[in-house]
Short mmCIF file of C-alpha atoms and ligand atoms in Angstrom, two decimals:
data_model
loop_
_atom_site.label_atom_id
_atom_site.label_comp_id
_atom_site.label_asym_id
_atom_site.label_seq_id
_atom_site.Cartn_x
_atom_site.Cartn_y
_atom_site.Cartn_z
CA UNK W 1 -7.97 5.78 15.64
CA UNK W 2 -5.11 3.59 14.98
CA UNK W 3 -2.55 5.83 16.27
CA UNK W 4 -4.87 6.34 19.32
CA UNK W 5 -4.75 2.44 20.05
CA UNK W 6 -0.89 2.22 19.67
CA UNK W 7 -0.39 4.74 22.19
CA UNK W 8 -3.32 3.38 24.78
CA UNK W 9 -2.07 -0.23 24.16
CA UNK W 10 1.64 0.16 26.18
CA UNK W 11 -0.32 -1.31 29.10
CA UNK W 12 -1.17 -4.39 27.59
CA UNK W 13 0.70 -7.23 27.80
CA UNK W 14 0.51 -9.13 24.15
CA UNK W 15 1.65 -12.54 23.23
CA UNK W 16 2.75 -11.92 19.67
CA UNK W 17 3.47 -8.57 17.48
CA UNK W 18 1.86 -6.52 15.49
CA UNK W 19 4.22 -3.48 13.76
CA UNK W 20 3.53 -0.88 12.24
CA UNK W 21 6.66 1.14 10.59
CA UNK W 22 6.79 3.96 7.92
CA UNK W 23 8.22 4.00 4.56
CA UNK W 24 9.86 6.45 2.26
CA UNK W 25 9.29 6.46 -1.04
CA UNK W 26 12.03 4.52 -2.98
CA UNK W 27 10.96 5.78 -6.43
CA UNK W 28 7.80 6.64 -8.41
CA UNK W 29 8.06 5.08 -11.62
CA UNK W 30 6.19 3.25 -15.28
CA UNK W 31 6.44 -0.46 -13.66
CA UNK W 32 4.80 -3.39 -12.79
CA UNK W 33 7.32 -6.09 -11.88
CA UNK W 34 4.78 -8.72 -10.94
CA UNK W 35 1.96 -8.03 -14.05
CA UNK W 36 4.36 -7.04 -16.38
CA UNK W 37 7.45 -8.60 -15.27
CA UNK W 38 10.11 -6.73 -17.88
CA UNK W 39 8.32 -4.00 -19.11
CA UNK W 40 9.91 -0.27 -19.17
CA UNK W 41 6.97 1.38 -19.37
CA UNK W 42 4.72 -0.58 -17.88
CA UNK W 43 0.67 0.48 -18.38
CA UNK W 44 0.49 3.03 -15.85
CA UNK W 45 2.77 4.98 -12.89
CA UNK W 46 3.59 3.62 -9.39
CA UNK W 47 4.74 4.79 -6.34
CA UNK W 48 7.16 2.20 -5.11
CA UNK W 49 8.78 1.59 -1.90
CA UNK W 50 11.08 -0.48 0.34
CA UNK W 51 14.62 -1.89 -1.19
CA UNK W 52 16.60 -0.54 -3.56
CA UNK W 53 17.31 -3.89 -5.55
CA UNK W 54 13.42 -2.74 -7.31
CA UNK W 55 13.78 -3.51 -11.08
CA UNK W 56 11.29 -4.10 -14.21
CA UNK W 57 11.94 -8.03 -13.97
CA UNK W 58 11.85 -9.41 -10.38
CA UNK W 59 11.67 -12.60 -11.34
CA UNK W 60 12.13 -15.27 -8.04
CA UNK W 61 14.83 -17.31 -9.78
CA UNK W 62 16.86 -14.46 -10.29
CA UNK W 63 15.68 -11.79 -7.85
CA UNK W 64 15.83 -12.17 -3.72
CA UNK W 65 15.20 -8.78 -2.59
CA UNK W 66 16.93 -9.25 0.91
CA UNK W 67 20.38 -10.67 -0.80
CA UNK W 68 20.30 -7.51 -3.61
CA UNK W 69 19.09 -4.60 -1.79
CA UNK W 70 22.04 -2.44 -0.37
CA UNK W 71 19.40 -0.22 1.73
CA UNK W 72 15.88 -0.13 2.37
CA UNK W 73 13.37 3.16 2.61
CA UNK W 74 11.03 1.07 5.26
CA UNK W 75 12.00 1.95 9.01
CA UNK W 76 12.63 -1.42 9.86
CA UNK W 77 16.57 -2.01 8.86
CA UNK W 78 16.04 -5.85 7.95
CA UNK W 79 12.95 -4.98 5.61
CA UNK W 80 14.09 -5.28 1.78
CA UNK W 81 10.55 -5.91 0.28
CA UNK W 82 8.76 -4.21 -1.92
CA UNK W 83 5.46 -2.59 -1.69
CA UNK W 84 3.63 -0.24 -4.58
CA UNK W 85 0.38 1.79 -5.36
CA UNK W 86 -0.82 3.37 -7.88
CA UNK W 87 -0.38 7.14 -8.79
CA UNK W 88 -3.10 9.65 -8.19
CA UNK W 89 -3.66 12.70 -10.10
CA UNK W 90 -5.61 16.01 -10.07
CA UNK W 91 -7.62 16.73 -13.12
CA UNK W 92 -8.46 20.15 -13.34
CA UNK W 93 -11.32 21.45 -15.32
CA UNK W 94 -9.70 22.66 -18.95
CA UNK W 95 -8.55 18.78 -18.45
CA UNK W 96 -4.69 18.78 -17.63
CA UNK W 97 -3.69 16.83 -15.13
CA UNK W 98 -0.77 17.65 -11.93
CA UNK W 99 0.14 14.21 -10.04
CA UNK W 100 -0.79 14.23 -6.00
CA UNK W 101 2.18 13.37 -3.73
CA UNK W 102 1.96 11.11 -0.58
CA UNK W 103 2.58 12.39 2.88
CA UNK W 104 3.67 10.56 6.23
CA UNK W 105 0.84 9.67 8.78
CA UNK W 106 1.53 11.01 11.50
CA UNK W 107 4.01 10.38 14.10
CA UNK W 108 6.17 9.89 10.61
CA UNK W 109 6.81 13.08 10.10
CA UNK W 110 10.23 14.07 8.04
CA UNK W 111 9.69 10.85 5.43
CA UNK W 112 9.46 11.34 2.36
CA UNK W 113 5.97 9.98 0.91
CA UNK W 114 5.56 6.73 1.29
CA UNK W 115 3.24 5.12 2.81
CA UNK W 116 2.95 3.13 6.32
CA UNK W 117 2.98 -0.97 6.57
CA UNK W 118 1.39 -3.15 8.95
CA UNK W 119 1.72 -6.99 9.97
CA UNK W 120 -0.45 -8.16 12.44
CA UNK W 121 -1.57 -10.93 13.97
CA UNK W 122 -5.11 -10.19 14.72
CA UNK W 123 -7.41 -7.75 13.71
CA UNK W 124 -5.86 -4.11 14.97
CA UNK W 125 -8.16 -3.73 17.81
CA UNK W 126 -6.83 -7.04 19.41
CA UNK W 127 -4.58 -5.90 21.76
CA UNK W 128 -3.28 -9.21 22.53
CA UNK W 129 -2.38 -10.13 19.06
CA UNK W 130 -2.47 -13.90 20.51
CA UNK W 131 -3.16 -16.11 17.09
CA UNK W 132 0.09 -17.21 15.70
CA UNK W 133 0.96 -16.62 12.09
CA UNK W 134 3.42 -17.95 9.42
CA UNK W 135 5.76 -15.62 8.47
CA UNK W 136 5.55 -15.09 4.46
CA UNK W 137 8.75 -16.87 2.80
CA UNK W 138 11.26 -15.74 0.64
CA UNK W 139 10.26 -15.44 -3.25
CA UNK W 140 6.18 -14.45 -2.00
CA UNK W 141 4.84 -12.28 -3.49
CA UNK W 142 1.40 -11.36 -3.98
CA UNK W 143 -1.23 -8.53 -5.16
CA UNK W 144 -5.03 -7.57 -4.15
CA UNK W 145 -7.44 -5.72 -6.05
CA UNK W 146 -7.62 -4.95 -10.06
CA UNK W 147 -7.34 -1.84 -11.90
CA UNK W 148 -10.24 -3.07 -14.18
CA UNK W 149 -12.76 -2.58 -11.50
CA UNK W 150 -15.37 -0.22 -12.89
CA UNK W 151 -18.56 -0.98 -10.00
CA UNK W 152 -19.13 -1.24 -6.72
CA UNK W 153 -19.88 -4.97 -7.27
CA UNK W 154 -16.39 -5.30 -8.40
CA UNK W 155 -14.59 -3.64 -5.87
CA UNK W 156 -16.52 -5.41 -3.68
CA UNK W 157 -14.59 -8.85 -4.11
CA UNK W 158 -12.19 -7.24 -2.52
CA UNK W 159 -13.48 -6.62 0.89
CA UNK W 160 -10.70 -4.76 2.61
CA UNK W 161 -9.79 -2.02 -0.05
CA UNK W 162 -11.23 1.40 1.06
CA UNK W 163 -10.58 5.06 1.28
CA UNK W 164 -10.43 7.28 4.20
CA UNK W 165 -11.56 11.25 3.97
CA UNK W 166 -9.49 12.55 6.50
CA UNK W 167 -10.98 15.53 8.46
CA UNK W 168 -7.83 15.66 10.36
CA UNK W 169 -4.59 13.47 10.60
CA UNK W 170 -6.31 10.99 13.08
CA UNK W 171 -9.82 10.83 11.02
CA UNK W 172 -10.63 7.16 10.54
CA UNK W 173 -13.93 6.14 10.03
CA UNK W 174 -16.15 6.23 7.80
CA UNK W 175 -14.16 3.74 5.05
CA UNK W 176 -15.72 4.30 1.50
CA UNK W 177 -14.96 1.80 -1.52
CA UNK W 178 -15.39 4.57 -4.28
CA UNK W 179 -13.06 7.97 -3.76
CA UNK W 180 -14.60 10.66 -1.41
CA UNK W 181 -16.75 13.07 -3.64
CA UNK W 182 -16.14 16.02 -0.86
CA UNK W 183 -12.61 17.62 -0.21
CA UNK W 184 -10.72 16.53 2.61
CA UNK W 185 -9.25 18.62 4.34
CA UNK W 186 -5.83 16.28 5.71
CA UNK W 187 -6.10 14.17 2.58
CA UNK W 188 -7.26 11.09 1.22
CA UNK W 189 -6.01 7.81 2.86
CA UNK W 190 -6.18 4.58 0.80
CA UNK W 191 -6.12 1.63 3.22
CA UNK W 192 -5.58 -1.72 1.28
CA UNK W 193 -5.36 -5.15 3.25
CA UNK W 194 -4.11 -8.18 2.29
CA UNK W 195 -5.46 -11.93 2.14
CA UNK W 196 -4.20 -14.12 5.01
CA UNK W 197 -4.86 -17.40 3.82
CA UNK W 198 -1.96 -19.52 2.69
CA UNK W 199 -2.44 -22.74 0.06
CA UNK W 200 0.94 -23.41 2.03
CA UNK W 201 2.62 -24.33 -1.34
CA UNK W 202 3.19 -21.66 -3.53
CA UNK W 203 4.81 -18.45 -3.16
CA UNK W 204 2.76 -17.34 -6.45
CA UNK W 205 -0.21 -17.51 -8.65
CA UNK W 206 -0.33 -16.76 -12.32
CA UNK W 207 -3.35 -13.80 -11.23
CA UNK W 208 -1.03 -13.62 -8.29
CA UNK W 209 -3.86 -13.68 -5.53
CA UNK W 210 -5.25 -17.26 -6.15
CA UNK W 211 -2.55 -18.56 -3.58
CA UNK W 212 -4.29 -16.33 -1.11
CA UNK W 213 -7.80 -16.87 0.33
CA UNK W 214 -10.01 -14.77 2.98
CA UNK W 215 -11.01 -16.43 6.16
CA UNK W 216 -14.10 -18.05 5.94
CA UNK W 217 -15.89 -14.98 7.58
CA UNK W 218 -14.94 -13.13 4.90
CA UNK W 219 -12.04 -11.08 6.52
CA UNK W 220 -9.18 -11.34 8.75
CA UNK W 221 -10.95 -8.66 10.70
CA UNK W 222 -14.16 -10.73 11.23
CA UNK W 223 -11.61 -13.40 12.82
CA UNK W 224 -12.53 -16.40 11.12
CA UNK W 225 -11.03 -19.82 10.32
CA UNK W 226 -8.93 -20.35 7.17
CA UNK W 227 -10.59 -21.91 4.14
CA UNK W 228 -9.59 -26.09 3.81
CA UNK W 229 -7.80 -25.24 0.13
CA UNK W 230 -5.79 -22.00 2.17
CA UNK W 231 -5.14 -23.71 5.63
CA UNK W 232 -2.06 -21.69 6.54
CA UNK W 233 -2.85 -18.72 8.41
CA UNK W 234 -0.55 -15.69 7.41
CA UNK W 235 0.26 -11.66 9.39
CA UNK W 236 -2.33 -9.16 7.90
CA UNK W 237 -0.38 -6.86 5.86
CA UNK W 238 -1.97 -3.88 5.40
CA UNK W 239 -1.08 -0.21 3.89
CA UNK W 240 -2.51 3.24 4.15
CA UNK W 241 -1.63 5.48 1.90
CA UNK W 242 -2.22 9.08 2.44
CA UNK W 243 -2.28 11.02 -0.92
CA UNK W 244 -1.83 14.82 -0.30
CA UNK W 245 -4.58 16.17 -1.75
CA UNK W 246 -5.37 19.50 -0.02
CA UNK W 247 -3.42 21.91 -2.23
CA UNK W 248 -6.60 20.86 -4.90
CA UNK W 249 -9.37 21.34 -2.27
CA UNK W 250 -10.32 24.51 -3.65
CA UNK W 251 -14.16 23.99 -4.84
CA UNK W 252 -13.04 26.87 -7.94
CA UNK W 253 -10.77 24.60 -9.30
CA UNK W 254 -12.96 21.20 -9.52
CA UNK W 255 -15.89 19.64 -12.00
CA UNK W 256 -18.40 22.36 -12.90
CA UNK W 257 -20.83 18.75 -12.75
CA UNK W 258 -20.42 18.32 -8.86
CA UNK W 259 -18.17 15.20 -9.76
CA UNK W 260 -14.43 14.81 -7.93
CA UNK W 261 -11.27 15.51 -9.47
CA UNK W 262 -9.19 12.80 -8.52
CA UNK W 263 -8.24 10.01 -10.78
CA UNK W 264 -6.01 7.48 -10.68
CA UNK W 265 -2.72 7.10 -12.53
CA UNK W 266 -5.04 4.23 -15.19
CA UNK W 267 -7.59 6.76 -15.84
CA UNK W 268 -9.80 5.52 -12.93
CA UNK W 269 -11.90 8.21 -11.38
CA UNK W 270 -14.14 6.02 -8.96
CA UNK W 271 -11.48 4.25 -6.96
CA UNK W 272 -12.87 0.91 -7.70
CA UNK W 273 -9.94 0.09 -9.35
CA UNK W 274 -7.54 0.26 -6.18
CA UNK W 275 -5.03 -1.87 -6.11
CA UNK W 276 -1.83 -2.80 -4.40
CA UNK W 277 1.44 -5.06 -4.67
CA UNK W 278 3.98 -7.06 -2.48
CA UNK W 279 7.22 -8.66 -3.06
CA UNK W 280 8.70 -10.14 0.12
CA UNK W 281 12.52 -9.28 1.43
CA UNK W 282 12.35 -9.27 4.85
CA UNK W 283 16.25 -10.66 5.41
CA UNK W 284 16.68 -14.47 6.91
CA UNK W 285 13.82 -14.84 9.53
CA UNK W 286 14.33 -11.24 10.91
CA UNK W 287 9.51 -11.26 10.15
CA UNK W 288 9.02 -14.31 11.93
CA UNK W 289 11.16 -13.72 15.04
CA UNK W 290 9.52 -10.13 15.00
CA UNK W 291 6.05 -11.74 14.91
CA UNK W 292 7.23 -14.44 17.65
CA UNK W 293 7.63 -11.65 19.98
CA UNK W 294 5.50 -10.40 22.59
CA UNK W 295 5.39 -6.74 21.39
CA UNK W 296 2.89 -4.08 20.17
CA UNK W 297 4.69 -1.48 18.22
CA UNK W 298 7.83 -1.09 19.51
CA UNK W 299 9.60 -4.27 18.93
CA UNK W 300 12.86 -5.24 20.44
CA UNK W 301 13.34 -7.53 17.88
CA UNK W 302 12.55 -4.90 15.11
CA UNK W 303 16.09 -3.43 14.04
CA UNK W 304 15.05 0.02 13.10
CA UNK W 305 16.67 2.91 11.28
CA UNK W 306 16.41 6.78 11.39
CA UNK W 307 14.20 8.39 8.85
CA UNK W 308 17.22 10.46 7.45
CA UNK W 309 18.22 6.41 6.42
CA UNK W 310 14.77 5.61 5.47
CA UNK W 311 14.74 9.11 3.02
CA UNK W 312 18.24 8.70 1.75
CA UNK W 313 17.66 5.56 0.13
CA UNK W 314 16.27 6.27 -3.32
CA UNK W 315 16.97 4.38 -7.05
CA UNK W 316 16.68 6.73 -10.11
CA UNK W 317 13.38 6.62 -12.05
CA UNK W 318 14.00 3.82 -15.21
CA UNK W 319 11.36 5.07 -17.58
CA UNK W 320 12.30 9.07 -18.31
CA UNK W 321 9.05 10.89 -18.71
CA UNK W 322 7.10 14.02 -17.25
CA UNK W 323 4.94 12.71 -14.55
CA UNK W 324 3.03 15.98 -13.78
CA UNK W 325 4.79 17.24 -10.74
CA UNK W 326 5.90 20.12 -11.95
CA UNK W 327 3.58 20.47 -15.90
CA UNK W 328 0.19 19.64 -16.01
CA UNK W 329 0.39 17.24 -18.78
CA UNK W 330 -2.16 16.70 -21.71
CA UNK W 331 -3.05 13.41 -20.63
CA UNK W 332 -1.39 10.49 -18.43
CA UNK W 333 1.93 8.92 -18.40
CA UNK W 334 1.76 6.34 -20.93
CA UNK W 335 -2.22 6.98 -21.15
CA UNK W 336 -3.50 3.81 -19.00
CA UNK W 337 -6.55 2.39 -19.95
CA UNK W 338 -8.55 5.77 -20.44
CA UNK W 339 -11.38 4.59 -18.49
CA UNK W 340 -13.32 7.13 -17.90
CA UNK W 341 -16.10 5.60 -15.70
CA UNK W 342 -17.52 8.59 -13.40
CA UNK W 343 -18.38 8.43 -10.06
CA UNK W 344 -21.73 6.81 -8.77
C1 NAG Y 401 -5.09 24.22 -16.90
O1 NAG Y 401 -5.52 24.37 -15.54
C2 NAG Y 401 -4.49 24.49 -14.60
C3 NAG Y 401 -5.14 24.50 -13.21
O2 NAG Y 401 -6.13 25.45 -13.13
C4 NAG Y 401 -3.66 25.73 -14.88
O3 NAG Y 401 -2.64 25.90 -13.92
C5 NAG Y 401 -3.06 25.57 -16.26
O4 NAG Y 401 -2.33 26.73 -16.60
C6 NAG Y 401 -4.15 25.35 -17.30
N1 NAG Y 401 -3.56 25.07 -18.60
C7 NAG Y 401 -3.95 25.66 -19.74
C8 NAG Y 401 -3.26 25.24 -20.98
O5 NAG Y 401 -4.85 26.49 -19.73
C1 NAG Y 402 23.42 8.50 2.61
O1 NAG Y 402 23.88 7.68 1.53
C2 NAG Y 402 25.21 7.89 1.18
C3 NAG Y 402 25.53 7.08 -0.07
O2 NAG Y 402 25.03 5.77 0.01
C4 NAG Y 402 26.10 7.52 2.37
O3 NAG Y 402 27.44 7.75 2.06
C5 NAG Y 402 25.70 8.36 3.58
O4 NAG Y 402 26.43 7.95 4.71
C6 NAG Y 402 24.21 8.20 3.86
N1 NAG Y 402 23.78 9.11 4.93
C7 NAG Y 402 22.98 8.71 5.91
C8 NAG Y 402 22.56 9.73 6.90
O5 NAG Y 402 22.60 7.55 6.02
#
């Protein structure tokens, strides 16, 4: 459905941007730069991508992505931000586990992983994309979601964190909050929006998301005003993540119980616990003059770069250890939290 609108929406004239770009994956590694700034291993595996300056300790002081980077992995040449998932992983049934890859949406095809960014401006079915937004500054940074979410209830704080069973490549709907319990056939897409709400004075949080608010409706999607204490109205970013699950669809080869096999990289097997991250390095003003634009897509203000760029920009993995892509390993990198919560 999204790609559908992109291509329908050429017609329309908009007054602002939305963009939507693909990203190779930069590395997939043990950190956690923003919850455990320093730590090589951090609790559980990532997939990380965006600029290449990515370290354990990304401290702002210290660390401006867009002034360290020396290439990006996003398709936008002027992007050198950071963005990261967790890890999925197959469990098969004598309990080993083999880690899922990402694959490109499509009309991506050739990157490697990944995953594929948006910033709008209103929701993604606004084809004028009229509201005006601020720009996120350098040293934001922010995350949504916890990987200590066990129950619907908790998920449910965060309104805009779902999965996708895709049918086919272009399957959008339904959205579930808990993993799909049925194969799918094209894979499983995580989509994971962002807060838009600004306090308009700090750049962090010590949770990291209490600078952030939802609109007052609930979600940027329901179009709402921002919240008094979060007055600054901010682009939707928004990721889907498409984790290449098909080479496990065989029914054989999952839980003799009728449960799913997938399970996150923390030892989630629900999904509640989705979660993702974002460290800003867009260079000088190169987001807001993009979202300034009147464009949809194809932005003229967008400097963009050939996937064979995006895919050779890569940074060696800092914490050494089998991840399960080629071994089934005995249990998870670093273990995570073990939770073993099954599906409901
Ligand atoms: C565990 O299961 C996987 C998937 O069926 C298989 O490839 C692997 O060889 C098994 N490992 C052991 C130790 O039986
Ligand atoms: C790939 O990266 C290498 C080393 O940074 C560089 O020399 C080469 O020109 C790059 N190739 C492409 C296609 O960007």
């Amino acid at each position: 459905m999204h790609l559908k609108l992109v291509t329908t929406l050429a017609l329309v004239a908009p007054s602002h941007a939305l963009i939507r770009f693909g990203c190779s994956q930069l590395v997939v590694d043990r950190l956690d730069p923003l919850v455990e700034p320093g730590n090589a291993p951090s609790a559980h595996l990532h997939q990380i991508i965006g600029g290449n300056s990515f370290v354990p300790d990304m401290s702002p002081a210290k660390h401006d992505p867009a002034k360290l980077s020396t290439c990006t992995t996003c398709q936008p040449a002027d992007d050198f931000s950071n963005y990261w998932t967790a890890s999925l992983y197959f469990r098969a049934r004598n309990g080993t586990y083999k880690r899922v890859t990402q694959k490109a949406n499509s009309g991506f095809e050739g990157q490697n992983g990944g995953m594929t960014v948006y910033y709008m401006q209103n929701q993604l079915a606004d084809y004028q994309q009229k509201a005006k937004v601020k720009a996120f500054q350098p040293g934001f940074r922010m995350l949504i979601g916890t990987p200590t979410a066990s129950t619907k209830a908790e998920a449910d704080r965060y309104p805009q964190l779902t999965y996708t069973c895709l049918q086919d490549m272009g399957t959008r709907f339904p959205e579930t909050k808990n993993f799909p319990k049925k194969p799918c056939p094209s894979g499983i897409m995580v989509n994971l929006r962002f807060p838009t709400c600004w306090d308009g004075k700090n750049l962090d949080s010590p949770d990291h998301m209490s600078h952030m608010a939802y609109t007052e409706s609930g979600t940027f999607e329901s179009q709402g005003p921002c919240p008094a204490s979060h007055p600054v109205r901010m682009p939707q970013l928004m990721y889907e993540v498409i984790y290449e699950t098909a080479p496990f669809n065989d029914a054989s080869l999952w839980p003799e119980d009728g449960s799913q096999p997938f399970v996150y990289s923390f030892g989630d097997s629900t999904g509640y616990g989705n979660h993702g991250d974002y460290v800003f390095g867009w260079k000088d003003d190169a987001l807001q003059k993009i979202m300034d634009e009147e464009c949809f897509v194809r932005c003229s203000t967008m400097r963009t770069q050939t996937i064979e760029q995006m895919n050779n920009c890569s940074v060696a993995r800092k914490v050494v250890e089998d991840v399960g892509d080629d071994n089934w390993l005995t249990a998870l990198p670093g273990h995570g939290h073990m939770k073993r919560t099954s599906s409901s």
